[in-house]
Short mmCIF file of C-alpha atoms and ligand atoms in Angstrom, two decimals:
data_model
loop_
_atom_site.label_atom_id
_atom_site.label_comp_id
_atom_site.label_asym_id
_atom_site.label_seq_id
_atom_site.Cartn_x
_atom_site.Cartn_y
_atom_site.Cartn_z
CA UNK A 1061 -35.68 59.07 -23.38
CA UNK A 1062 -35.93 55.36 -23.83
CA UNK A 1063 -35.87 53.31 -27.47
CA UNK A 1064 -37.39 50.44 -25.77
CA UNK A 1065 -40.38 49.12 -27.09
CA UNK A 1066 -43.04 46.32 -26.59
CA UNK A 1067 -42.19 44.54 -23.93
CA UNK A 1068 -41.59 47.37 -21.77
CA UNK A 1069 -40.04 46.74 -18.68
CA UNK A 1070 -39.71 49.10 -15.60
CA UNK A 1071 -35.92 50.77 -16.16
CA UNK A 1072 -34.50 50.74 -11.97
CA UNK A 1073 -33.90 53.98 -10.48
CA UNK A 1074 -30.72 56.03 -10.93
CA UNK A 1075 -30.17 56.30 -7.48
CA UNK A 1076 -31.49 54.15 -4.41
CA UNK A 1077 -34.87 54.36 -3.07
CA UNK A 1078 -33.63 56.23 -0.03
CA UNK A 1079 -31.23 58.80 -1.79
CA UNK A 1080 -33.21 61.61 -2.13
CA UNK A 1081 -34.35 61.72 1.69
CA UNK A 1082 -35.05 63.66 3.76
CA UNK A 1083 -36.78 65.84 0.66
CA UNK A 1084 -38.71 62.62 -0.87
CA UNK A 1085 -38.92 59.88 1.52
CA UNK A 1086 -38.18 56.49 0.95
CA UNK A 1087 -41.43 55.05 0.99
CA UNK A 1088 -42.84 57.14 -1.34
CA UNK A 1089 -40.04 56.45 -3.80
CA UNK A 1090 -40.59 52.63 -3.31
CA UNK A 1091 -44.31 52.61 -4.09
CA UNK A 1092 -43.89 55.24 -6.69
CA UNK A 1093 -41.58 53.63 -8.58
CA UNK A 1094 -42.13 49.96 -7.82
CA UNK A 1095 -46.02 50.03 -8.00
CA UNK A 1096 -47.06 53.05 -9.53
CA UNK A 1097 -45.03 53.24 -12.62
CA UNK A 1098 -44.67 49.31 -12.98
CA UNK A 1099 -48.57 49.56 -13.59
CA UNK A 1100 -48.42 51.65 -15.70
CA UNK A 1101 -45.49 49.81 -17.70
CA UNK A 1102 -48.18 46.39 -16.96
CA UNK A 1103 -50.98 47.99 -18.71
CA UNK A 1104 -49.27 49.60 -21.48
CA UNK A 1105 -47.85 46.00 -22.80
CA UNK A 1106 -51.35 44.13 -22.05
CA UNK A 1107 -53.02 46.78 -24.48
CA UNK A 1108 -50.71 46.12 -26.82
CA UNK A 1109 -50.10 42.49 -26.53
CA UNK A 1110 -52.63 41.48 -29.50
CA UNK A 1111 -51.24 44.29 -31.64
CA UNK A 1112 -47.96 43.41 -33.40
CA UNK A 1113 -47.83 46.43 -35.76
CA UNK A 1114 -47.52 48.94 -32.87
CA UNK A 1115 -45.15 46.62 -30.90
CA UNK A 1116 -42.12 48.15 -32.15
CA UNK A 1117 -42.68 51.55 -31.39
CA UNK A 1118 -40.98 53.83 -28.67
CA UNK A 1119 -43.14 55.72 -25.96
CA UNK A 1120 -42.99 58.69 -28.27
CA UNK A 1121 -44.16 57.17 -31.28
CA UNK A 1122 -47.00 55.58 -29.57
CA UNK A 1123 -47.88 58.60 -27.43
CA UNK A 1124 -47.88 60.30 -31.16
CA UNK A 1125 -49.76 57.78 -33.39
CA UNK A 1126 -52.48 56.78 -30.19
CA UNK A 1127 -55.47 59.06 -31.42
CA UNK A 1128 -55.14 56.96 -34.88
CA UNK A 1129 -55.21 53.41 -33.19
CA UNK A 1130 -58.37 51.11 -32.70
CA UNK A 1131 -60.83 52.15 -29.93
CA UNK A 1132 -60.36 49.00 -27.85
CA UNK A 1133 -56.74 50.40 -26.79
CA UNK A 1134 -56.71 54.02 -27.66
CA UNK A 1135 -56.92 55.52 -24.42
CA UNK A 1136 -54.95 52.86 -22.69
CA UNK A 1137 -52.20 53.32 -25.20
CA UNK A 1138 -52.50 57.31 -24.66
CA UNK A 1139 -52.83 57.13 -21.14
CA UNK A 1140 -50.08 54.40 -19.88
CA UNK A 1141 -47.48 55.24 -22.42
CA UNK A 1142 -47.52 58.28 -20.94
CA UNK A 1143 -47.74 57.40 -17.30
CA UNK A 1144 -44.13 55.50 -18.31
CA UNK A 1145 -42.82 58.38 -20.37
CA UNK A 1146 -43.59 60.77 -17.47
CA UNK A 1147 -42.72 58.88 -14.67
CA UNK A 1148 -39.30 57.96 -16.40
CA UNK A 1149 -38.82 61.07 -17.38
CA UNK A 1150 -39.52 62.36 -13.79
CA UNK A 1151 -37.32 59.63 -12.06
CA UNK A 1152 -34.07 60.42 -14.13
CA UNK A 1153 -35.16 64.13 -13.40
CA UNK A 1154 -34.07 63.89 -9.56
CA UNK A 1155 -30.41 63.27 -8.01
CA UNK A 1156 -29.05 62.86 -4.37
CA UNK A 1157 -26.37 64.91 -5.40
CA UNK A 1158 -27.14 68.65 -4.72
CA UNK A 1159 -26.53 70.38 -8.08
CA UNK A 1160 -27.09 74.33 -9.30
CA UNK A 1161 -28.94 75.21 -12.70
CA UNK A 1162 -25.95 74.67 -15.06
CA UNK A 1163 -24.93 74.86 -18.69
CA UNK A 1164 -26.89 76.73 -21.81
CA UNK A 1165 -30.28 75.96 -19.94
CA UNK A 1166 -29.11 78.30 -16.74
CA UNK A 1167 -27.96 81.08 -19.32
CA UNK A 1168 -31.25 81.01 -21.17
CA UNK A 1169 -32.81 80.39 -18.13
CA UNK A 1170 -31.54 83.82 -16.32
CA UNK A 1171 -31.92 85.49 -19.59
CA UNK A 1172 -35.72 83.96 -19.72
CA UNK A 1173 -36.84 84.84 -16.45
CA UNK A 1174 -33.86 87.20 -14.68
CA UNK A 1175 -33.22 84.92 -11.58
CA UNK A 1176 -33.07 81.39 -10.75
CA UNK A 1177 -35.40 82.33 -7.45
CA UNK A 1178 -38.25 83.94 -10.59
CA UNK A 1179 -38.40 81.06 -12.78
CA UNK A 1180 -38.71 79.08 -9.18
CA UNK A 1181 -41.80 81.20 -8.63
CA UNK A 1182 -43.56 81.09 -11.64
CA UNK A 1183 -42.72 77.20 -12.07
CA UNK A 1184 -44.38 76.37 -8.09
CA UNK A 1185 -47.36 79.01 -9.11
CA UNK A 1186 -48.08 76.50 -12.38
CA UNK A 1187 -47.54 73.38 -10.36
CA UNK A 1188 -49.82 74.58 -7.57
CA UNK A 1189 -52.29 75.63 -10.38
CA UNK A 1190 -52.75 71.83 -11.58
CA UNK A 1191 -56.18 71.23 -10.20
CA UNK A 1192 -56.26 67.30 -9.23
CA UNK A 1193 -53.38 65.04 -10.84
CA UNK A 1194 -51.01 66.09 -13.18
CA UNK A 1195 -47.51 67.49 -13.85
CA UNK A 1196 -46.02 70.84 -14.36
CA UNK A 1197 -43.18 71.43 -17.21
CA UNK A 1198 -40.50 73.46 -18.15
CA UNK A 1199 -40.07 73.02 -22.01
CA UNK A 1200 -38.48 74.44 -25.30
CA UNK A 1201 -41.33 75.51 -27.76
CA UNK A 1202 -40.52 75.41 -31.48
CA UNK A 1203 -39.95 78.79 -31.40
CA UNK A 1204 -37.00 78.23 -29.30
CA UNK A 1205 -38.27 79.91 -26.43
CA UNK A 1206 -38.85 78.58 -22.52
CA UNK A 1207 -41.62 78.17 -21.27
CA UNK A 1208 -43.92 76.67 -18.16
CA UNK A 1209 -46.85 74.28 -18.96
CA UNK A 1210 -49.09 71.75 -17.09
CA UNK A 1211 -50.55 68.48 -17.96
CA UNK A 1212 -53.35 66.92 -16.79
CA UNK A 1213 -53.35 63.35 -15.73
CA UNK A 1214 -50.85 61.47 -17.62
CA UNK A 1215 -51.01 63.59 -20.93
CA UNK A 1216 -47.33 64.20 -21.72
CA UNK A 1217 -45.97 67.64 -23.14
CA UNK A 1218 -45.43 65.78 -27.08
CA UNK A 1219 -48.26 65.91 -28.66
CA UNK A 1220 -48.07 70.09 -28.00
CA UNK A 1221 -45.03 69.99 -29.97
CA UNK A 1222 -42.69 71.06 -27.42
CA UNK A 1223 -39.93 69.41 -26.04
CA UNK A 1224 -39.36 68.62 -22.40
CA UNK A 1225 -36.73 69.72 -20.06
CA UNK A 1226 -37.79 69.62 -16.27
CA UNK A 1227 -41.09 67.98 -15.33
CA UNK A 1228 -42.76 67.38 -12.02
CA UNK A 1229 -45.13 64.70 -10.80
CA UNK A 1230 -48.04 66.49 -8.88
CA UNK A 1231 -50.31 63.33 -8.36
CA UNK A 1232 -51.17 63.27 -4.73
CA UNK A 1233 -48.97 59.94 -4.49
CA UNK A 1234 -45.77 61.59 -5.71
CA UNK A 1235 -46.06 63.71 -1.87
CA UNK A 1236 -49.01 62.53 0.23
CA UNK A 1237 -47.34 59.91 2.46
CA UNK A 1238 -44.78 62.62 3.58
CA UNK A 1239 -46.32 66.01 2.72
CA UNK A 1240 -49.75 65.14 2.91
CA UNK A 1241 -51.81 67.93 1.53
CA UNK A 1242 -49.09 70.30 1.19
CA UNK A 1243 -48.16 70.36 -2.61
CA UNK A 1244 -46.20 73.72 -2.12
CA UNK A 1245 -43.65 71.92 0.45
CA UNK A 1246 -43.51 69.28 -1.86
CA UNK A 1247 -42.53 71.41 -4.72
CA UNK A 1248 -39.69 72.89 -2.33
CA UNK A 1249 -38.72 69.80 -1.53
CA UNK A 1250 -38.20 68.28 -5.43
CA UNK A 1251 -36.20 71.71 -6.24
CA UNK A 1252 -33.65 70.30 -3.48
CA UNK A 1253 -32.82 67.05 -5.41
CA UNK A 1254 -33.80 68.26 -9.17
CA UNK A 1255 -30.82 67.24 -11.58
CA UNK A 1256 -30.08 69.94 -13.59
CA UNK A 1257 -27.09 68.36 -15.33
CA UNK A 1258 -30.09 66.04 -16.64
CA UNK A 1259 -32.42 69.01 -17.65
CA UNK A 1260 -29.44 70.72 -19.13
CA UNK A 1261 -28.67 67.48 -21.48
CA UNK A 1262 -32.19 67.60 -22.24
CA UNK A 1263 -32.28 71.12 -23.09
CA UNK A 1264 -29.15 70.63 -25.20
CA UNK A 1265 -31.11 67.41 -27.05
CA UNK A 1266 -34.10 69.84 -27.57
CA UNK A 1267 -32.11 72.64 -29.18
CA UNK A 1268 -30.88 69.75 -31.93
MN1 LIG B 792 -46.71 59.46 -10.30
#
């Protein structure tokens, strides 16, 4: 993830806004990225911008240390640091370039959950479980094992301790312009562009 700090600025895409079609449309991807996350990015720098001692943290740190910072920007700290962490994290997550589980994270992967096609179910069954807006994860726990969580809103997977390998935006603007109220074809959709060469360097970052 990112070292930059205060000001944060809205990193472009990895791809172009129209790469991932036909599975997330181009539209979407525009406001998404251009809109949604550049609020986010907005907000998190004015609630910081009369606060030099937490201007030179990372997302992490200030995800972390939010709960100990004054009232007047504690939940906007918690809640658009992680709206950039997430959607960053989310962004980077997707590729136009069709791609297979690979690497360490595919072996544990099989050996976690005995096919590809299971962990696909059980990950679609939590993201479908997220009531409203949120994201579903696949993480490394301290104990080194896999596992599937959700998040509500913009909460990120830190603070649990775990470390994030694969996450996906369920917010109703991450699929509502193309899939309208149909989360599970949505979910399909993102497992046709995920990039697993990412979530497999991110697995290999989270086993260090
Ligand atoms: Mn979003």
């Amino acid at each position: 993830m990112t070292q930059q700090h205060y000001p944060f600025s809205n990193p472009p895409l990895p791809y172009s806004y129209d790469a991932l079609e036909p599975y997330i449309d181009e539209k979407t991807v525009r406001i998404h990225h251009d809109k949604h996350l550049q609020t986010y990015v907005n907000n998190l720098n004015l609630a910081l911008k009369d606060y030099p001692e937490y201007q030179h943290m990372t997302l992490e740190e200030l995800i972390l240390n939010a709960y100990f910072m004054p009232q007047a920007i504690q939940v906007a700290v918690w809640n658009n640091a992680g709206g950039v962490y997430n959607h960053i994290f989310y962004f980077n997550g997707m590729t136009p370039n069709r791609n297979a589980p690979t690497g360490n994270l595919a072996k544990h992967m099989l050996a976690m959950y005995g096919s590809f096609e299971q962990f696909q179910e059980k990950f679609t069954n939590s993201a479908l479980s997220v009531f409203g807006s949120g994201y579903a994860w696949l993480v490394l726990g301290m104990d080194g094992h896999l596992s599937i969580i959700t998040t509500k809103n913009q909460n990120t997977p830190l603070p649990s301790g775990v470390c994030p390998i694969l996450g996906i935006d369920v917010w109703e603007h991450a699929y509502y312009l193309k899939h309208q109220n149909e989360r599970e074809a949505y979910i399909r959709d993102w497992f046709q562009v995920v990039n697993w060469q990412q979530a497999n360097e991110n697995y290999e970052k989270c086993m260090r």
